[in-house]
Amino acid sequence: MSAKNANSEKPPLRILLCAPRGFCAGVVRAIDAVERALEKYGAPVYVRHEIVHNKYVVESLRRKGAVFVEELDEVPNGDRPVIFSAHGVPKSVPDEAARRNLFAIDATCPLVTKVHREAMVHFKRGREIVLIGHAGHPEVIGTMGQLPAGAVALIETAQNARAFLPRDITQLAYVTQTTLSVDDTAEIVSILRERFPSIVGPHKEDICYATTNRQEAVKRVAPNVDAMIVVGAPNSSNSQRLCEVAERSGCHITALLQRAADIDWSILRNIKSLGLTAGASAPEVLVEEIIDAFAARYRVSVENVSGPAEDIFFPLPRELRNDAAE
Ligand code: SF4
């Protein structure tokens, strides 16, 4: 059979590609930081936690000489760099690195650092702080760990917001995790504002531009497709939120996948259209891999559904800048 005939026998499939999707400026900076440190200082370069939530990225950095550790006690004394991930770390981590005289490089996303600063300002002004976020997420651990235990109360749901009892309703502030659902967070904030009208918070929530734009893109595409695939890791908060947004926007078949090999073809048997996006830590090469897997089974046409252009760029951590170029 000729290639032309084989192709015409495949069922047609319209793929609507969400834009923007994939890597955000904070993730690009964190990955560049590890690569630049490897170039500048040679291997090994230690990285505390997954630098970003993506196995493919972590494995490719590991092959280049990065060593991923959970805690600083796995880093030997000496002059090897140790990089903190884009999610941020509790204050105890840089303190411990300084105590041991380790060469620490902080790749915390500047938009996470901004939340840390907000929390510290509220604390200095004597306010009790509410952090809207998900328990156990590294970013939440990092933000809560900027301040002494008990200074920050975590609120995960609207129900938590209704039940929360502050020490003093006139001395209250909130900050948020950067990768939350925009809609869920708006609901929680409105409950807090209604219950505690003098609560102080950011002008908009702290949800970052990348999270917001990727959720908006999914809202545009999801109502018009039979299924939606989000490329991302199961522990990636912003990728999980993209799946939820797709479901709430009316798309009943959604899947969060790391690689093409994870596609469950049985649930996609009768689809005629597919939405495709990627979380902020998923590289474009994995989106292409998914498209190729569909192209092997369907006669695909790919359309870009574009949203706002993103031109945010964060310079590398100071230690890694090439002074002449930057
Ligand atoms: S998702 Fe947002 S906060 Fe997180 S690294 Fe990317 S830009 Fe920074």
Tab-separated table of C-alpha atoms and ligand atoms in Angstrom:
chain	number	residue	atom	x	y	z
A	1	MET	CA	0.000	0.000	0.000
A	2	SER	CA	1.371	3.446	-0.827
A	3	ALA	CA	1.977	5.945	1.943
A	4	LYS	CA	-0.712	8.126	0.374
A	5	ASN	CA	-3.347	5.348	0.588
A	6	ALA	CA	-2.324	4.414	4.129
A	7	ASN	CA	-2.786	8.036	5.181
A	8	SER	CA	-6.207	8.388	3.551
A	9	GLU	CA	-7.408	5.301	5.455
A	10	LYS	CA	-6.657	6.907	8.806
A	11	PRO	CA	-9.532	8.706	10.521
A	12	PRO	CA	-9.247	12.509	10.534
A	13	LEU	CA	-8.339	14.326	13.767
A	14	ARG	CA	-8.264	18.067	14.406
A	15	ILE	CA	-5.661	18.973	17.022
A	16	LEU	CA	-6.132	22.377	18.644
A	17	LEU	CA	-2.859	23.463	20.209
A	18	CYS	CA	-3.256	25.818	23.154
A	19	ALA	CA	-0.965	28.830	23.234
A	20	PRO	CA	0.742	29.809	25.385
A	21	ARG	CA	1.727	26.402	26.764
A	22	GLY	CA	4.804	24.731	28.237
A	23	PHE	CA	7.897	26.345	29.703
A	24	CYS	CA	7.499	29.585	31.655
A	25	ALA	CA	10.270	32.107	32.322
A	26	GLY	CA	10.939	30.705	35.818
A	27	VAL	CA	11.446	27.179	34.514
A	28	VAL	CA	13.691	28.329	31.660
A	29	ARG	CA	15.805	30.240	34.176
A	30	ALA	CA	16.072	27.279	36.576
A	31	ILE	CA	17.125	24.846	33.824
A	32	ASP	CA	19.558	27.400	32.366
A	33	ALA	CA	21.005	27.872	35.861
A	34	VAL	CA	21.887	24.170	36.148
A	35	GLU	CA	23.287	24.032	32.606
A	36	ARG	CA	25.320	27.201	33.109
A	37	ALA	CA	26.657	25.945	36.458
A	38	LEU	CA	27.752	22.708	34.767
A	39	GLU	CA	29.527	24.701	32.054
A	40	LYS	CA	31.144	27.121	34.468
A	41	TYR	CA	32.109	24.828	37.341
A	42	GLY	CA	32.045	21.352	35.769
A	43	ALA	CA	30.288	18.267	37.136
A	44	PRO	CA	28.992	17.402	39.605
A	45	VAL	CA	26.546	20.187	40.336
A	46	TYR	CA	24.142	19.338	43.161
A	47	VAL	CA	20.474	20.262	42.841
A	48	ARG	CA	18.168	20.195	45.842
A	49	HIS	CA	14.874	18.606	44.710
A	50	GLU	CA	13.756	18.219	41.114
A	51	ILE	CA	14.821	21.545	39.600
A	52	VAL	CA	11.357	21.618	37.973
A	53	HIS	CA	8.617	18.986	38.043
A	54	ASN	CA	9.541	17.101	34.896
A	55	LYS	CA	11.238	13.716	34.674
A	56	TYR	CA	12.464	14.284	31.115
A	57	VAL	CA	14.178	17.540	32.109
A	58	VAL	CA	15.619	16.025	35.299
A	59	GLU	CA	16.995	12.995	33.426
A	60	SER	CA	18.614	15.109	30.726
A	61	LEU	CA	20.330	17.286	33.367
A	62	ARG	CA	21.393	14.177	35.274
A	63	ARG	CA	23.101	12.864	32.125
A	64	LYS	CA	25.045	16.147	31.909
A	65	GLY	CA	26.337	15.802	35.477
A	66	ALA	CA	23.660	17.205	37.793
A	67	VAL	CA	23.145	15.235	41.012
A	68	PHE	CA	19.660	15.556	42.485
A	69	VAL	CA	19.348	15.332	46.263
A	70	GLU	CA	16.433	15.657	48.643
A	71	GLU	CA	18.279	17.407	51.460
A	72	LEU	CA	21.550	19.284	51.958
A	73	ASP	CA	22.991	16.524	54.160
A	74	GLU	CA	23.446	14.540	50.922
A	75	VAL	CA	25.779	17.263	49.573
A	76	PRO	CA	29.434	16.747	50.572
A	77	ASN	CA	31.413	19.609	52.099
A	78	GLY	CA	33.584	21.372	49.531
A	79	ASP	CA	33.304	23.833	46.676
A	80	ARG	CA	30.709	22.075	44.514
A	81	PRO	CA	27.689	24.282	43.664
A	82	VAL	CA	24.296	23.343	45.109
A	83	ILE	CA	21.283	24.836	43.352
A	84	PHE	CA	17.871	25.414	44.957
A	85	SER	CA	14.887	24.648	42.723
A	86	ALA	CA	12.436	27.082	41.068
A	87	HIS	CA	9.820	26.329	43.752
A	88	GLY	CA	11.823	28.072	46.476
A	89	VAL	CA	13.087	26.756	49.804
A	90	PRO	CA	12.418	27.453	53.483
A	91	LYS	CA	14.877	29.879	55.092
A	92	SER	CA	16.419	27.007	57.049
A	93	VAL	CA	17.955	25.674	53.801
A	94	PRO	CA	20.146	28.693	52.830
A	95	ASP	CA	20.931	29.101	56.542
A	96	GLU	CA	22.196	25.524	56.703
A	97	ALA	CA	24.165	26.006	53.455
A	98	ALA	CA	25.819	29.128	54.912
A	99	ARG	CA	26.604	27.318	58.179
A	100	ARG	CA	28.381	24.585	56.190
A	101	ASN	CA	30.003	27.096	53.871
A	102	LEU	CA	28.452	25.440	50.805
A	103	PHE	CA	28.415	27.224	47.458
A	104	ALA	CA	24.651	27.764	47.175
A	105	ILE	CA	22.934	29.167	44.085
A	106	ASP	CA	19.284	30.082	44.427
A	107	ALA	CA	17.179	29.360	41.305
A	108	THR	CA	13.883	30.201	43.032
A	109	CYS	CA	11.574	31.810	40.464
A	110	PRO	CA	11.506	35.585	41.060
A	111	LEU	CA	7.702	35.411	41.177
A	112	VAL	CA	7.926	32.981	44.114
A	113	THR	CA	10.521	35.208	45.791
A	114	LYS	CA	8.039	38.078	45.418
A	115	VAL	CA	5.502	36.070	47.465
A	116	HIS	CA	8.171	35.364	50.121
A	117	ARG	CA	8.832	39.101	50.367
A	118	GLU	CA	5.134	39.934	50.664
A	119	ALA	CA	4.789	37.421	53.507
A	120	MET	CA	7.793	38.915	55.309
A	121	VAL	CA	6.443	42.472	54.986
A	122	HIS	CA	3.075	41.395	56.451
A	123	PHE	CA	4.857	39.610	59.283
A	124	LYS	CA	6.954	42.679	60.112
A	125	ARG	CA	3.759	44.730	60.245
A	126	GLY	CA	2.367	42.351	62.851
A	127	ARG	CA	-0.197	40.636	60.613
A	128	GLU	CA	-1.247	37.014	60.795
A	129	ILE	CA	-0.756	35.551	57.328
A	130	VAL	CA	-3.031	33.207	55.430
A	131	LEU	CA	-1.351	31.257	52.620
A	132	ILE	CA	-3.782	29.909	50.037
A	133	GLY	CA	-2.146	26.795	48.600
A	134	HIS	CA	-1.761	23.028	48.679
A	135	ALA	CA	-0.242	21.309	51.707
A	136	GLY	CA	3.011	19.509	51.009
A	137	HIS	CA	3.808	21.299	47.725
A	138	PRO	CA	7.477	22.430	47.747
A	139	GLU	CA	6.464	26.035	47.050
A	140	VAL	CA	4.108	26.029	50.061
A	141	ILE	CA	6.804	24.492	52.275
A	142	GLY	CA	9.207	27.187	51.046
A	143	THR	CA	6.800	30.086	51.605
A	144	MET	CA	5.708	28.921	55.063
A	145	GLY	CA	9.358	28.369	55.919
A	146	GLN	CA	10.220	32.053	55.404
A	147	LEU	CA	8.671	32.809	58.777
A	148	PRO	CA	8.619	31.250	62.239
A	149	ALA	CA	6.310	28.274	62.805
A	150	GLY	CA	2.737	29.419	63.456
A	151	ALA	CA	3.083	32.757	61.615
A	152	VAL	CA	1.378	31.412	58.460
A	153	ALA	CA	-1.948	29.551	58.361
A	154	LEU	CA	-2.560	27.380	55.295
A	155	ILE	CA	-5.952	27.467	53.590
A	156	GLU	CA	-6.534	24.901	50.859
A	157	THR	CA	-10.264	25.073	50.158
A	158	ALA	CA	-13.325	27.309	50.312
A	159	GLN	CA	-14.442	25.209	53.276
A	160	ASN	CA	-11.163	25.993	55.109
A	161	ALA	CA	-11.753	29.702	54.369
A	162	ARG	CA	-15.246	29.539	55.927
A	163	ALA	CA	-13.947	27.789	59.043
A	164	PHE	CA	-10.761	29.836	59.585
A	165	LEU	CA	-10.546	31.658	62.944
A	166	PRO	CA	-7.825	34.330	62.998
A	167	ARG	CA	-6.200	35.673	66.149
A	168	ASP	CA	-7.254	39.238	65.312
A	169	ILE	CA	-9.505	40.047	62.351
A	170	THR	CA	-8.019	43.538	62.017
A	171	GLN	CA	-4.458	42.212	61.579
A	172	LEU	CA	-4.789	39.756	58.742
A	173	ALA	CA	-3.155	39.353	55.320
A	174	TYR	CA	-3.122	36.712	52.591
A	175	VAL	CA	-0.680	35.504	49.972
A	176	THR	CA	-1.128	32.622	47.500
A	177	GLN	CA	0.807	29.826	45.843
A	178	THR	CA	1.689	30.878	42.278
A	179	THR	CA	0.268	27.844	40.473
A	180	LEU	CA	-3.317	27.632	41.740
A	181	SER	CA	-6.604	27.522	39.881
A	182	VAL	CA	-7.516	31.148	39.165
A	183	ASP	CA	-11.240	30.444	39.708
A	184	ASP	CA	-10.887	28.430	42.942
A	185	THR	CA	-8.565	31.050	44.394
A	186	ALA	CA	-10.960	33.887	43.498
A	187	GLU	CA	-13.681	32.033	45.422
A	188	ILE	CA	-11.460	31.549	48.491
A	189	VAL	CA	-10.339	35.188	48.423
A	190	SER	CA	-13.928	36.416	48.155
A	191	ILE	CA	-14.928	34.300	51.197
A	192	LEU	CA	-12.009	35.723	53.188
A	193	ARG	CA	-12.813	39.291	52.108
A	194	GLU	CA	-16.450	38.880	53.026
A	195	ARG	CA	-15.615	37.456	56.459
A	196	PHE	CA	-12.668	39.775	57.154
A	197	PRO	CA	-13.182	43.015	55.192
A	198	SER	CA	-9.894	44.541	56.374
A	199	ILE	CA	-7.761	41.583	55.187
A	200	VAL	CA	-4.767	42.836	53.195
A	201	GLY	CA	-3.587	41.076	50.021
A	202	PRO	CA	-1.964	41.604	46.638
A	203	HIS	CA	-3.875	43.678	44.020
A	204	LYS	CA	-4.476	40.486	42.082
A	205	GLU	CA	-3.696	37.121	43.656
A	206	ASP	CA	-0.088	35.925	43.488
A	207	ILE	CA	-0.966	33.402	40.794
A	208	CYS	CA	1.706	33.986	38.171
A	209	TYR	CA	1.254	35.146	34.582
A	210	ALA	CA	2.206	31.703	33.205
A	211	THR	CA	-0.374	29.829	35.284
A	212	THR	CA	-3.071	32.367	34.385
A	213	ASN	CA	-2.305	32.397	30.652
A	214	ARG	CA	-2.169	28.583	30.374
A	215	GLN	CA	-5.519	28.240	32.164
A	216	GLU	CA	-7.094	30.904	29.908
A	217	ALA	CA	-5.813	29.081	26.825
A	218	VAL	CA	-7.398	25.822	28.024
A	219	LYS	CA	-10.704	27.625	28.660
A	220	ARG	CA	-10.712	28.796	25.033
A	221	VAL	CA	-10.036	25.344	23.586
A	222	ALA	CA	-11.674	22.825	25.954
A	223	PRO	CA	-15.342	23.555	25.093
A	224	ASN	CA	-14.599	22.892	21.399
A	225	VAL	CA	-12.833	19.519	21.570
A	226	ASP	CA	-13.779	15.914	22.347
A	227	ALA	CA	-10.715	15.338	24.544
A	228	MET	CA	-7.901	17.321	26.102
A	229	ILE	CA	-4.357	16.186	26.835
A	230	VAL	CA	-2.139	18.091	29.244
A	231	VAL	CA	1.551	17.219	28.968
A	232	GLY	CA	3.039	17.400	32.426
A	233	ALA	CA	4.090	15.543	35.531
A	234	PRO	CA	1.543	14.113	37.980
A	235	ASN	CA	3.157	16.160	40.795
A	236	SER	CA	3.101	19.412	38.807
A	237	SER	CA	0.527	21.706	40.410
A	238	ASN	CA	-0.002	23.934	37.379
A	239	SER	CA	-0.449	20.877	35.090
A	240	GLN	CA	-3.036	19.328	37.433
A	241	ARG	CA	-4.916	22.636	37.429
A	242	LEU	CA	-4.983	22.645	33.603
A	243	CYS	CA	-6.776	19.262	33.637
A	244	GLU	CA	-9.323	20.557	36.153
A	245	VAL	CA	-9.905	23.697	34.082
A	246	ALA	CA	-10.496	21.567	30.959
A	247	GLU	CA	-13.052	19.414	32.786
A	248	ARG	CA	-14.874	22.416	34.215
A	249	SER	CA	-14.931	24.028	30.784
A	250	GLY	CA	-16.936	21.076	29.498
A	251	CYS	CA	-14.359	18.643	28.149
A	252	HIS	CA	-15.223	15.218	29.540
A	253	ILE	CA	-12.146	13.270	28.457
A	254	THR	CA	-8.980	14.752	29.931
A	255	ALA	CA	-5.607	13.208	30.619
A	256	LEU	CA	-2.390	14.391	32.257
A	257	LEU	CA	0.451	12.561	30.503
A	258	GLN	CA	4.231	12.601	30.768
A	259	ARG	CA	5.062	10.893	27.467
A	260	ALA	CA	3.349	9.527	24.329
A	261	ALA	CA	3.768	6.014	25.741
A	262	ASP	CA	1.264	6.960	28.483
A	263	ILE	CA	-1.605	7.628	26.040
A	264	ASP	CA	-4.617	5.412	26.800
A	265	TRP	CA	-5.913	4.941	23.255
A	266	SER	CA	-9.032	3.103	24.454
A	267	ILE	CA	-10.590	6.280	25.902
A	268	LEU	CA	-9.815	8.241	22.726
A	269	ARG	CA	-11.326	5.777	20.258
A	270	ASN	CA	-14.134	7.946	18.841
A	271	ILE	CA	-12.690	11.422	19.110
A	272	LYS	CA	-12.666	13.794	16.144
A	273	SER	CA	-10.903	16.684	17.856
A	274	LEU	CA	-8.236	16.965	20.523
A	275	GLY	CA	-7.007	19.887	22.613
A	276	LEU	CA	-3.336	19.792	23.539
A	277	THR	CA	-1.411	21.856	26.060
A	278	ALA	CA	1.569	21.525	28.394
A	279	GLY	CA	2.252	22.594	31.971
A	280	ALA	CA	4.900	25.207	32.721
A	281	SER	CA	7.582	22.574	33.348
A	282	ALA	CA	6.981	20.426	30.232
A	283	PRO	CA	9.296	20.909	27.235
A	284	GLU	CA	7.886	21.410	23.741
A	285	VAL	CA	9.654	18.274	22.485
A	286	LEU	CA	7.152	16.209	24.523
A	287	VAL	CA	4.209	18.016	22.896
A	288	GLU	CA	5.723	17.155	19.506
A	289	GLU	CA	6.115	13.540	20.591
A	290	ILE	CA	2.386	13.386	21.423
A	291	ILE	CA	1.450	14.937	18.061
A	292	ASP	CA	3.641	12.369	16.269
A	293	ALA	CA	1.927	9.533	18.152
A	294	PHE	CA	-1.473	10.792	16.977
A	295	ALA	CA	-0.179	11.308	13.442
A	296	ALA	CA	0.731	7.608	13.334
A	297	ARG	CA	-2.943	6.693	13.911
A	298	TYR	CA	-4.912	9.650	12.544
A	299	ARG	CA	-4.808	12.043	9.618
A	300	VAL	CA	-4.079	15.034	11.814
A	301	SER	CA	-4.510	18.705	11.128
A	302	VAL	CA	-2.926	20.999	13.715
A	303	GLU	CA	-4.305	24.461	14.487
A	304	ASN	CA	-2.801	26.958	16.922
A	305	VAL	CA	-5.281	28.694	19.205
A	306	SER	CA	-3.264	31.667	20.343
A	307	GLY	CA	-3.639	33.789	23.440
A	308	PRO	CA	-1.471	36.617	24.739
A	309	ALA	CA	2.174	36.556	23.673
A	310	GLU	CA	4.619	36.044	26.542
A	311	ASP	CA	7.884	37.958	26.581
A	312	ILE	CA	8.870	37.614	30.241
A	313	PHE	CA	12.548	36.904	30.852
A	314	PHE	CA	14.370	36.482	34.154
A	315	PRO	CA	18.159	36.905	34.271
A	316	LEU	CA	20.205	34.050	35.711
A	317	PRO	CA	21.182	34.041	39.393
A	318	ARG	CA	24.033	36.533	39.907
A	319	GLU	CA	26.733	33.875	40.403
A	320	LEU	CA	26.059	32.471	36.930
A	321	ARG	CA	25.827	35.633	34.880
A	322	ASN	CA	28.317	36.256	32.214
A	323	ASP	CA	29.251	39.803	33.228
A	324	ALA	CA	30.349	40.798	29.735
A	325	ALA	CA	27.061	39.692	28.163
A	326	GLU	CA	24.693	40.826	30.912
B	1	SF4	S1	4.930	28.667	37.030
B	1	SF4	FE1	5.051	30.875	37.474
B	1	SF4	S2	5.897	31.029	39.524
B	1	SF4	FE2	6.286	28.925	38.809
B	1	SF4	S3	8.315	29.016	37.889
B	1	SF4	FE3	6.880	29.449	36.255
B	1	SF4	S4	6.706	31.709	36.180
B	1	SF4	FE4	7.621	31.141	38.147
